[in-house]
Amino acid sequence: MVAAMELKQEHAPSGRSIQLQKEEMPTSVHSTTHFLEREEAAMLFSIAGLLALAGFSTLLSCSPIRTRSSYAVKDSHHVPRKWSRVSDAPSDHIVRLEIALKQSQFDELERHLYEVSDPDHHRYGDHLSHDQVNELIKPNDESLHLVHEWLTDSGIRLDKVSYSPAKDWVKVSLPIAHVERLLDTKYAVYKHEDGTHIVRAPTWSLPSHLHAHIDTIQPTNSFFRAAPRHSNVKPVADVGKDLATAQRVDVASPQADLTVAQACNVSAVTPLCLRTLYGTINYKPQVPGKNKIGLTNYLNEANNRSDVFLFLKQFRPEAAQEAFEFRVEIIANGDNQQTPDNATQLADGKDLEGNLDAETIIGIDYPTPLIAYNTGGSPPFKPDDNTPTDTNEPYLTWVQYVLAQRDLPQVISTSYGDDEQTVPESYARTVCNQFAQLGARGISLLFASGDDGVGANGTCFTNDGKNTSTFLPSFPDGCPYITSVGATKNFNPEVAAFDPRNGFFSGGGFSNYFGRPSYQDAAVGSYVAGLGMQYAGLYNKHGRGYPDIAAQGQLFQTVWNGTIRRLDGTSASTPTASAILALVNDALLAAGKKPLGFLNPWLYKRGYQAFTDILSGSSTGCDTSGFPAVKGWDAVTGFGTPFFPKVRAAAFNDY
């Protein structure tokens, strides 16, 4: 009680006399959860009065504050079936509360995004600057004022609050007990079936007058996990031993007329194979430094430089030193462990994903500079028995960080995602809108489409309490402002990837949150019409379809813990496609042209002609054969795989 009194005394709302505070004390049971008991308040009033007499009245603003409106539920989201409530959240557990204010001109930002991304528009390639984007998405003055008023009225000092550059995000670190009063909610510890824990509040409220000014607040009811998308296959061999199946030619100086049959082995995919298959092997980057590529690591994943070095020394020798030179940016205490893993980390496969991404990108793109963004949680997290893992939202943390940077890589690869229904729609839309800001600045964002086809068998039910059978779309693949990447296997021809040994099937489907964007109308509309009544009721026929493109994603050679492992997944196809498109950007920039930027309007209008159509396979899942690969776009491999010479030529033709 004393601590609460001291907090309220120190941060008494500006502009309110002591008498006004007393008169405005709420009487309803619902509202009293946000205020001190009357006896405490009376004591506070007396103390505050004495302070005023002592000359502290000058700390109070003379401007009037609106009467607080009653609280009403702002957002509610069912707890996903893989999570179970464990206990109340510790009242002193600190969360980094992130408040998304309504952006004043997002519709205008979206208009700019589509104009600069449309190859038939006269503004094509005329991407916006950091400052131009911020001007469009900053909140209006009223929204910011009302949120400030609410925070100060709740005992939060504004000098403890931080902001995004456009001030569309307001951030403050608070103990759970304070957040529960602020949002009229109750937090609890939830445990996932894999043993991880988070602290969440499925339902939260705001004063009614703030509903139109705040889009979302997190962490509250989003159960998004940013899980890496790869499937493990047993180890193959120690580095340097028994690699005959992994390489058939001299990787240090391959012959100029190397064929796919000579470079590739279906059981062990290497950079030499990928460079040959997708036509980059004879291309030498011309403007490394001006052109860059990025990757993301989340939740304690990193890129082990020693492993990356061993991989490159074996499979791209001239690039080996890059293992120790690529840049790592640590965000919110992200992990960058370079010492050997302990037994627990080895059992968890720590850095399998991170190594796969870095090895694939450098193996294809060298000497194009790579930037790895390692995102953890903020503030520093101290595990205990109740909350042994971080509770913060990694996508929000990462995207806000990169949006604040003025110099970014032109392509960023992300191999993480989760089922769409694990996140509330308000959160999904808020994050998606932030991706649109990056697209408007000319950044190509590629995301892995998932490894369970249309959904893992036995899990395909709605999360609304009704347990209705449904396909499970992936987030953020349904966001219309990113490019989603599926996976293929084999070489002549490539087919949609699947591996019965581990249940891997290239992911694809249709969003339940995001409607079909206009650039998809022709291709996706035709595909849905061709399905007829097949799977009627299991997917949203009017939703944004994904993936958009695909690339090899099965049996990738990966060095991890000093040994070679083979990995499947769209976690392999996404850095592959990203690396190829980054080389297209290199060619464009070297010729004085603009980078590709947000790909999809160009891709769906005519860029698709430069991709190799995949005609066989399906996104098997949910105890069905899933969506089939067909001629043209499909919901398992999109428009197919990129062939660099054709994609480069198509890009040049549009400038």
XYZ file of C-alpha atoms in Angstrom:
655
model
C 0.000 0.000 0.000
C 2.798 2.380 0.853
C 4.479 1.817 -2.512
C 1.227 2.486 -4.330
C 0.680 5.653 -2.351
C 4.151 6.895 -3.114
C 3.702 6.197 -6.838
C 0.417 8.053 -6.994
C 1.747 10.958 -4.982
C 4.818 11.373 -7.144
C 2.869 11.247 -10.371
C -0.381 13.003 -9.563
C -2.148 13.840 -12.844
C -1.274 17.295 -14.051
C -3.977 19.934 -14.067
C -6.130 18.356 -11.367
C -6.656 19.974 -7.998
C -6.768 17.692 -4.997
C -10.473 18.418 -4.626
C -11.161 17.361 -8.223
C -9.375 14.071 -7.698
C -11.526 13.360 -4.685
C -14.746 14.166 -6.509
C -13.831 12.021 -9.521
C -13.050 8.873 -7.570
C -15.130 6.153 -9.307
C -17.805 4.324 -7.351
C -18.448 1.297 -9.595
C -16.891 -2.030 -8.757
C -15.489 -2.230 -12.312
C -13.618 1.052 -12.041
C -12.244 0.737 -8.549
C -9.645 -1.769 -9.723
C -7.763 1.200 -11.233
C -7.660 3.422 -8.165
C -6.466 3.416 -4.580
C -8.962 2.576 -1.875
C -10.758 5.655 -0.544
C -8.834 5.565 2.717
C -5.524 5.464 0.860
C -6.689 8.258 -1.401
C -7.651 10.391 1.578
C -4.174 9.936 3.028
C -2.711 10.801 -0.344
C -4.777 13.938 -0.652
C -3.496 15.151 2.701
C 0.105 14.440 1.770
C -0.298 16.069 -1.616
C -1.855 19.089 0.026
C 1.088 19.474 2.367
C 3.473 19.192 -0.544
C 1.554 21.879 -2.372
C 1.834 24.155 0.606
C 5.556 23.490 0.587
C 5.790 24.851 -2.931
C 5.282 21.665 -4.976
C 2.115 22.999 -6.602
C 4.297 24.349 -9.411
C 4.770 20.745 -10.582
C 1.081 20.496 -11.501
C -0.152 21.646 -14.914
C -2.981 24.163 -15.010
C -4.545 22.653 -18.164
C -7.824 20.778 -17.584
C -8.029 17.006 -18.106
C -11.100 15.302 -19.514
C -13.230 13.191 -17.262
C -12.112 9.576 -17.539
C -14.559 7.376 -19.461
C -15.563 3.936 -18.260
C -13.525 0.914 -19.286
C -14.711 -1.455 -22.009
C -13.126 -4.544 -23.542
C -10.815 -3.535 -26.383
C -9.653 -6.980 -27.507
C -10.134 -10.629 -26.647
C -8.483 -13.733 -28.050
C -8.969 -17.400 -27.228
C -6.020 -19.223 -25.721
C -4.630 -21.524 -28.466
C -5.130 -25.218 -27.872
C -1.421 -25.963 -27.423
C -1.280 -23.622 -24.434
C -2.587 -24.243 -20.919
C -2.882 -21.902 -17.952
C -0.418 -22.648 -15.168
C -0.876 -19.921 -12.568
C -1.395 -16.242 -11.954
C 1.468 -14.139 -13.260
C 3.940 -12.889 -10.628
C 2.851 -9.370 -9.731
C 6.420 -8.059 -9.869
C 7.261 -9.575 -13.259
C 8.279 -6.740 -15.601
C 6.831 -6.499 -19.087
C 7.737 -4.072 -21.829
C 4.306 -2.715 -22.710
C 4.046 -1.522 -26.317
C 1.085 0.656 -27.248
C 0.264 1.054 -30.943
C -1.433 4.364 -31.676
C -3.708 4.811 -34.645
C -1.604 5.911 -37.611
C -2.951 9.113 -39.096
C -2.430 8.430 -42.818
C -1.898 4.700 -43.322
C -4.222 4.671 -46.352
C -1.972 7.261 -47.946
C 1.105 5.197 -47.117
C -0.498 2.175 -48.749
C -1.233 4.214 -51.868
C 2.430 5.228 -52.094
C 3.505 1.612 -51.503
C 1.488 0.290 -54.414
C 2.449 3.118 -56.758
C 6.201 2.711 -56.217
C 5.845 -1.094 -56.546
C 3.752 -1.171 -59.736
C 5.933 -1.562 -62.853
C 3.306 0.249 -64.936
C 3.161 3.300 -62.690
C 5.341 6.310 -63.467
C 6.583 6.292 -59.850
C 7.844 2.701 -60.012
C 11.019 2.397 -57.936
C 10.640 5.867 -56.419
C 10.735 4.516 -52.875
C 9.999 6.695 -49.865
C 12.609 7.839 -47.388
C 12.673 7.088 -43.681
C 11.352 10.571 -42.913
C 8.622 10.460 -45.560
C 7.262 7.215 -44.134
C 7.299 8.568 -40.587
C 5.407 11.671 -41.664
C 2.622 9.469 -43.067
C 2.251 7.115 -40.121
C 2.679 9.464 -37.167
C -0.421 9.627 -34.936
C -2.471 12.793 -34.788
C -1.936 15.160 -31.880
C -5.201 14.243 -30.196
C -4.334 10.539 -30.030
C -0.943 11.227 -28.500
C -2.400 13.716 -26.024
C -5.129 11.329 -24.865
C -2.706 8.471 -24.379
C -0.335 10.712 -22.426
C -3.254 11.831 -20.276
C -4.274 8.237 -19.593
C -0.741 7.205 -18.647
C -0.099 10.116 -16.318
C -3.528 9.673 -14.745
C -2.481 6.086 -14.053
C 0.653 7.121 -12.211
C 3.133 6.670 -15.059
C 5.767 9.336 -15.530
C 6.186 10.396 -19.130
C 9.941 10.687 -18.722
C 9.935 6.898 -18.312
C 8.146 6.433 -21.636
C 9.938 5.873 -24.955
C 8.685 6.198 -28.518
C 9.218 4.988 -32.044
C 10.621 7.662 -34.383
C 7.118 8.491 -35.651
C 5.653 8.239 -32.127
C 3.120 5.708 -33.369
C 4.426 3.347 -30.678
C 4.556 4.280 -27.015
C 6.592 1.950 -24.812
C 6.978 1.615 -21.067
C 8.276 -1.098 -18.728
C 5.935 -1.905 -15.850
C 5.317 -4.645 -13.297
C 2.401 -6.955 -14.028
C 0.400 -5.584 -11.116
C 0.488 -2.077 -12.609
C -0.352 -3.307 -16.122
C -3.328 -5.242 -14.779
C -4.746 -2.051 -13.302
C -3.930 -0.072 -16.430
C -5.717 -2.517 -18.758
C -8.365 -3.823 -16.345
C -7.154 -7.351 -16.965
C -5.548 -10.348 -15.342
C -2.292 -11.862 -16.554
C -1.417 -15.530 -16.149
C 1.468 -17.847 -16.926
C 0.709 -20.167 -19.855
C 2.672 -23.263 -20.776
C 3.056 -24.596 -24.314
C 3.030 -28.313 -24.904
C 6.745 -28.092 -25.763
C 7.492 -26.784 -22.252
C 7.963 -23.068 -22.976
C 6.137 -20.465 -20.900
C 4.795 -16.977 -21.530
C 2.794 -14.415 -19.570
C -0.398 -13.275 -21.289
C -3.836 -11.740 -20.733
C -6.430 -13.108 -23.210
C -8.810 -10.174 -22.680
C -7.923 -6.553 -21.966
C -9.740 -3.249 -21.747
C -9.283 0.472 -22.250
C -11.238 3.577 -21.369
C -13.899 3.832 -24.057
C -12.668 7.158 -25.375
C -9.285 5.569 -26.231
C -10.624 2.732 -28.400
C -10.476 4.794 -31.578
C -6.943 5.988 -30.821
C -5.159 2.719 -29.930
C -4.903 -0.231 -32.329
C -3.314 -2.803 -30.061
C -1.233 -3.225 -26.926
C 1.235 -6.064 -26.471
C 2.237 -8.280 -24.839
C -1.360 -9.078 -23.955
C -3.259 -11.709 -25.921
C -0.883 -12.697 -28.718
C 0.470 -16.231 -28.351
C 2.731 -15.897 -31.389
C 5.984 -17.826 -30.879
C 8.153 -17.065 -33.939
C 9.102 -20.726 -34.144
C 11.862 -21.615 -36.635
C 10.625 -23.516 -39.646
C 12.864 -26.475 -40.233
C 12.612 -30.222 -39.855
C 15.611 -32.206 -38.767
C 16.924 -35.280 -40.495
C 19.594 -37.430 -38.869
C 23.235 -36.292 -38.996
C 25.134 -37.272 -42.122
C 28.829 -37.097 -41.319
C 31.569 -35.190 -39.553
C 32.959 -32.223 -41.454
C 35.649 -33.301 -43.877
C 34.680 -36.967 -43.736
C 32.600 -39.007 -46.143
C 31.506 -36.007 -48.188
C 31.448 -37.744 -51.530
C 27.674 -37.540 -51.634
C 27.778 -33.828 -50.872
C 30.117 -32.725 -53.638
C 31.058 -34.250 -56.960
C 33.143 -31.446 -58.382
C 35.863 -29.047 -57.272
C 33.890 -26.386 -55.395
C 36.855 -23.992 -55.314
C 37.009 -23.665 -59.106
C 34.013 -25.322 -60.766
C 34.013 -25.638 -64.527
C 32.282 -22.883 -66.456
C 29.830 -25.223 -68.184
C 28.863 -27.132 -65.062
C 25.480 -28.819 -65.393
C 22.815 -29.302 -62.742
C 23.296 -33.051 -63.000
C 26.985 -32.623 -62.181
C 26.513 -30.077 -59.389
C 23.481 -31.461 -57.593
C 22.615 -34.498 -55.518
C 19.035 -34.958 -54.325
C 20.234 -36.261 -50.962
C 22.634 -33.403 -50.174
C 21.931 -29.865 -51.432
C 24.901 -27.477 -51.407
C 25.572 -23.862 -52.461
C 27.223 -25.066 -55.657
C 24.056 -26.938 -56.560
C 21.843 -23.943 -55.808
C 24.056 -21.528 -57.727
C 24.025 -23.847 -60.722
C 20.330 -24.701 -60.590
C 19.236 -21.066 -60.297
C 21.802 -19.607 -62.682
C 23.921 -17.412 -60.379
C 27.174 -19.391 -60.616
C 28.741 -17.181 -63.282
C 27.527 -13.893 -61.810
C 29.974 -11.859 -59.742
C 28.422 -9.229 -57.453
C 29.388 -5.761 -58.657
C 28.382 -3.420 -55.845
C 28.769 -5.261 -52.531
C 28.319 -2.740 -49.758
C 25.880 -0.645 -51.729
C 23.817 -3.813 -51.984
C 23.186 -5.791 -48.788
C 21.077 -8.662 -47.486
C 19.739 -9.362 -44.006
C 18.444 -12.284 -41.969
C 16.592 -12.474 -38.673
C 17.238 -14.589 -35.589
C 14.737 -14.843 -32.753
C 14.476 -16.313 -29.278
C 18.070 -17.290 -28.527
C 19.024 -18.308 -32.058
C 22.345 -17.048 -33.413
C 24.787 -17.810 -36.238
C 27.771 -19.739 -34.922
C 30.750 -18.286 -36.753
C 32.934 -21.371 -36.299
C 30.295 -23.600 -37.852
C 29.672 -21.119 -40.663
C 33.424 -21.024 -41.330
C 33.642 -24.825 -41.527
C 30.687 -24.893 -43.907
C 32.075 -22.225 -46.212
C 35.573 -23.703 -46.148
C 34.055 -26.943 -47.393
C 31.431 -25.643 -49.825
C 32.452 -22.060 -50.807
C 36.152 -21.777 -49.900
C 36.709 -18.230 -51.200
C 33.962 -17.014 -48.851
C 35.220 -18.721 -45.689
C 36.625 -15.593 -44.046
C 33.231 -13.923 -44.330
C 32.096 -16.186 -41.485
C 34.024 -13.908 -39.129
C 33.195 -10.635 -40.862
C 29.439 -10.478 -41.448
C 27.715 -7.970 -39.217
C 25.504 -8.891 -36.270
C 23.140 -6.351 -34.745
C 21.918 -7.265 -31.267
C 18.370 -6.119 -30.543
C 16.837 -6.206 -27.065
C 19.501 -8.449 -25.579
C 19.408 -10.911 -28.454
C 21.672 -13.928 -28.259
C 25.052 -14.059 -29.981
C 26.685 -16.971 -28.225
C 29.863 -18.104 -29.961
C 31.037 -20.630 -27.366
C 30.196 -24.350 -27.629
C 26.615 -25.257 -26.746
C 25.930 -26.983 -23.453
C 24.031 -30.276 -23.248
C 20.639 -28.599 -22.992
C 21.331 -26.332 -25.954
C 22.525 -29.251 -28.040
C 19.384 -31.185 -27.199
C 17.304 -28.176 -28.254
C 19.210 -27.795 -31.532
C 20.206 -24.221 -30.716
C 21.508 -22.359 -33.802
C 20.430 -25.003 -36.308
C 18.161 -22.386 -37.850
C 20.651 -19.553 -37.543
C 23.474 -21.577 -39.108
C 21.256 -22.757 -41.972
C 20.286 -19.183 -42.850
C 23.783 -17.689 -42.718
C 25.453 -20.597 -44.509
C 22.885 -20.571 -47.302
C 22.978 -16.819 -47.894
C 26.761 -16.395 -47.811
C 27.200 -19.591 -49.821
C 25.168 -18.039 -52.659
C 25.693 -14.276 -52.321
C 29.329 -13.774 -51.376
C 30.751 -11.090 -51.302
C 27.422 -9.302 -50.768
C 27.472 -8.130 -47.123
C 25.174 -9.957 -44.716
C 23.588 -8.366 -41.656
C 22.118 -10.671 -39.009
C 19.496 -9.179 -36.676
C 19.471 -11.129 -33.408
C 16.347 -10.217 -31.468
C 15.742 -11.204 -27.886
C 13.409 -9.583 -25.396
C 13.462 -6.238 -23.648
C 13.878 -5.395 -20.803
C 16.430 -7.893 -19.450
C 14.586 -11.065 -18.537
C 15.220 -12.981 -15.337
C 13.732 -16.477 -15.415
C 12.119 -18.048 -12.397
C 9.986 -21.109 -11.727
C 6.865 -19.394 -13.005
C 8.269 -17.540 -15.998
C 11.352 -19.368 -17.289
C 11.217 -17.908 -20.789
C 10.928 -14.442 -22.279
C 7.459 -12.933 -22.591
C 7.992 -10.208 -25.172
C 6.833 -10.003 -28.785
C 9.831 -10.594 -31.087
C 8.305 -9.343 -34.342
C 7.270 -6.049 -32.750
C 10.701 -5.591 -31.222
C 12.506 -6.348 -34.469
C 10.339 -4.380 -36.859
C 10.368 -1.287 -34.649
C 14.146 -1.482 -34.476
C 14.657 -1.722 -38.227
C 12.073 0.961 -38.954
C 14.158 3.317 -36.841
C 17.252 2.672 -38.994
C 17.989 4.830 -42.021
C 20.275 2.367 -43.799
C 18.874 -1.131 -44.284
C 19.618 -4.168 -46.464
C 17.436 -4.236 -49.556
C 16.341 -7.843 -48.905
C 15.592 -9.371 -45.493
C 14.983 -13.106 -45.033
C 12.870 -14.448 -42.142
C 12.461 -18.160 -41.491
C 10.072 -17.883 -38.545
C 6.308 -17.891 -38.186
C 3.324 -19.480 -36.469
C -0.307 -20.388 -37.044
C -2.345 -17.288 -37.815
C -4.913 -18.090 -35.161
C -2.295 -17.895 -32.403
C -2.375 -14.101 -32.743
C -5.315 -11.712 -32.427
C -6.315 -9.987 -35.630
C -5.498 -6.563 -34.187
C -1.914 -7.657 -33.573
C -1.605 -9.273 -37.009
C -2.821 -6.130 -38.771
C -0.597 -3.857 -36.737
C 2.529 -5.877 -37.515
C 1.514 -6.217 -41.172
C 1.108 -2.455 -41.465
C 4.640 -2.036 -40.184
C 5.882 -4.371 -42.903
C 4.153 -2.055 -45.380
C 6.348 0.777 -44.121
C 9.459 -1.225 -44.989
C 8.053 -2.073 -48.404
C 7.412 1.595 -49.119
C 11.087 2.222 -48.370
C 12.124 -0.322 -51.009
C 12.822 -3.312 -48.746
C 11.886 -6.810 -49.947
C 10.628 -8.914 -47.015
C 10.603 -12.669 -47.557
C 9.005 -15.079 -45.072
C 8.918 -18.880 -44.882
C 5.456 -20.314 -45.654
C 5.601 -23.130 -43.098
C 6.443 -26.830 -43.005
C 3.074 -28.492 -42.319
C 1.238 -28.074 -45.607
C -2.241 -26.758 -44.845
C -1.792 -27.735 -41.188
C -0.261 -30.457 -39.053
C -2.405 -33.585 -38.877
C -4.522 -33.742 -35.751
C -4.351 -29.994 -35.051
C -6.719 -28.558 -37.656
C -9.453 -27.004 -35.553
C -10.576 -23.448 -34.962
C -9.431 -21.628 -31.866
C -12.790 -19.993 -31.101
C -14.006 -22.599 -28.642
C -16.100 -24.396 -31.294
C -13.333 -26.765 -32.493
C -14.557 -26.575 -36.075
C -12.436 -28.432 -38.631
C -10.338 -25.991 -40.651
C -7.084 -25.550 -42.506
C -4.541 -23.525 -40.538
C -3.142 -20.505 -42.391
C 0.222 -19.153 -41.329
C 1.252 -15.768 -39.970
C 2.706 -13.490 -41.276
C 2.338 -15.150 -44.696
C -1.195 -13.811 -44.994
C 0.073 -10.227 -44.772
C -0.324 -8.728 -48.270
C 2.843 -6.603 -47.937
C 5.383 -9.436 -47.726
C 6.533 -12.183 -50.095
C 5.920 -15.730 -48.876
C 8.252 -18.546 -49.940
C 7.333 -22.221 -50.307
C 9.716 -25.121 -50.891
C 10.630 -27.561 -53.665
C 12.801 -30.635 -54.021
C 14.440 -32.572 -56.876
C 15.910 -30.860 -59.913
C 14.644 -32.186 -63.217
C 11.936 -31.254 -62.686
C 11.492 -29.582 -59.315
C 8.377 -30.616 -57.405
C 6.690 -29.374 -54.242
C 8.788 -30.435 -51.276
C 7.756 -33.248 -48.954
C 9.684 -35.624 -46.743
C 7.806 -38.586 -45.235
C 10.639 -39.202 -42.782
C 9.743 -36.149 -40.749
C 6.335 -35.069 -42.026
C 7.626 -32.005 -43.867
C 5.283 -30.567 -46.512
C 5.687 -27.116 -48.037
C 3.140 -24.778 -46.449
C 0.422 -22.945 -48.312
C -3.096 -21.638 -47.913
C -5.339 -18.610 -47.517
C -5.515 -16.072 -44.716
C -8.563 -15.730 -42.506
C -7.521 -12.219 -41.435
C -6.418 -10.577 -44.679
C -8.567 -10.396 -47.779
C -7.199 -11.098 -51.228
C -5.209 -8.060 -52.435
C -6.071 -6.744 -55.889
C -2.724 -7.823 -57.332
C -3.796 -11.447 -56.694
C -7.255 -11.218 -58.220
C -6.475 -12.801 -61.577
C -4.027 -15.539 -60.567
C -5.480 -16.550 -57.213
C -9.069 -16.060 -58.296
C -8.506 -18.473 -61.160
C -6.885 -21.031 -58.864
C -9.739 -20.900 -56.357
C -12.280 -21.248 -59.162
C -10.426 -24.339 -60.346
C -10.739 -25.944 -56.921
C -14.514 -25.803 -57.173
C -16.127 -27.240 -54.039
C -13.006 -29.119 -52.980
C -12.242 -28.244 -49.344
C -15.269 -25.926 -49.176
C -15.574 -24.571 -45.658
C -12.016 -25.487 -44.712
C -10.409 -22.306 -46.037
C -11.250 -18.706 -46.844
C -11.830 -18.504 -50.601
C -11.522 -14.734 -50.463
C -8.360 -14.613 -48.364
C -4.842 -13.605 -49.335
C -3.276 -16.692 -50.879
C 0.288 -17.820 -50.202
C 3.087 -18.627 -50.959
C 4.064 -16.249 -53.750
C 7.208 -18.077 -54.924
C 9.308 -21.088 -53.935
C 12.862 -22.435 -53.925
C 14.738 -25.593 -52.980
C 14.064 -26.514 -49.368
C 14.975 -30.122 -48.694
C 18.072 -31.967 -47.478
C 20.280 -28.897 -47.180
C 23.792 -29.575 -45.993
C 24.254 -27.572 -42.788
C 27.215 -27.484 -40.434
C 26.099 -27.444 -36.811
C 28.163 -28.266 -33.736
C 31.050 -29.147 -36.019
C 29.119 -31.802 -37.929
C 27.073 -31.867 -41.103
C 23.333 -32.259 -40.742
C 20.675 -32.289 -43.403
C 17.740 -29.971 -42.883
C 14.363 -29.653 -44.582
C 12.047 -26.694 -44.521
C 10.913 -23.401 -45.902
C 13.645 -22.175 -43.548
C 15.990 -23.341 -46.303
C 13.994 -22.102 -49.282
C 13.536 -18.590 -47.892
C 17.227 -17.641 -47.534
C 17.813 -19.282 -50.924
C 15.200 -17.152 -52.694
C 16.329 -14.083 -50.757
C 19.932 -14.568 -51.846
C 18.976 -14.877 -55.518
C 16.806 -11.764 -55.431
C 19.587 -9.890 -53.652
C 21.833 -10.614 -56.630
C 19.148 -9.182 -58.924
C 19.295 -6.033 -56.804
C 23.070 -6.009 -57.181
C 22.716 -5.959 -60.955
C 20.065 -3.232 -60.809
C 22.071 -1.011 -58.480
C 25.241 -1.503 -60.523
C 23.334 -0.205 -63.551
C 22.119 2.868 -61.670
C 18.605 1.508 -61.196
C 16.472 1.080 -58.066
C 16.169 -2.208 -56.130
C 13.144 -4.449 -56.527
C 11.497 -3.331 -53.286
C 8.074 -4.796 -52.467
C 7.968 -7.624 -54.990
C 4.378 -8.732 -55.266
C 2.743 -6.151 -57.585
C 5.588 -6.656 -60.092
C 5.583 -10.417 -59.557
C 1.861 -10.889 -60.163
C 1.725 -8.445 -63.075
C 4.499 -9.992 -65.172
C 7.547 -10.922 -63.113
C 6.112 -14.425 -62.661
C 7.151 -15.228 -66.224
C 10.776 -15.378 -65.068
C 10.014 -18.115 -62.538
C 10.026 -21.857 -63.209
C 6.491 -23.170 -62.772
C 6.106 -26.190 -60.473
C 3.501 -28.651 -61.671
C 3.649 -31.534 -59.218
C 3.028 -31.991 -55.511
C 0.672 -30.575 -52.910
C 0.526 -28.908 -49.504
C -0.497 -32.110 -47.728
C -1.850 -31.640 -44.208
C -4.915 -31.705 -41.957
C -5.336 -35.368 -42.971
C -5.932 -34.307 -46.594
C -3.788 -34.086 -49.703
C -3.953 -30.285 -49.416
C -3.824 -27.748 -52.215
C -2.340 -29.079 -55.466
C 0.451 -27.612 -57.566
C -0.893 -26.628 -61.002
C 0.113 -24.580 -64.014
C 0.441 -20.955 -62.955
C 0.041 -19.833 -59.363
C -0.838 -22.392 -56.712
C -1.120 -22.525 -52.927
C 1.936 -24.718 -52.431
C 4.731 -23.243 -54.596
C 3.257 -19.904 -55.727
C 4.616 -19.012 -59.164
C 7.579 -21.356 -58.747
C 11.325 -20.924 -58.423
C 13.536 -18.006 -59.576
C 15.985 -18.453 -62.439
C 18.424 -15.583 -61.993
C 19.156 -14.706 -65.659
C 15.426 -14.490 -66.416
C 14.524 -12.593 -63.260
C 17.338 -10.112 -63.853
C 16.216 -9.567 -67.448
C 12.591 -9.104 -66.391
C 13.589 -6.589 -63.725
C 15.665 -4.593 -66.222
C 12.812 -4.544 -68.704
C 10.646 -2.689 -66.203
C 13.065 0.226 -65.758
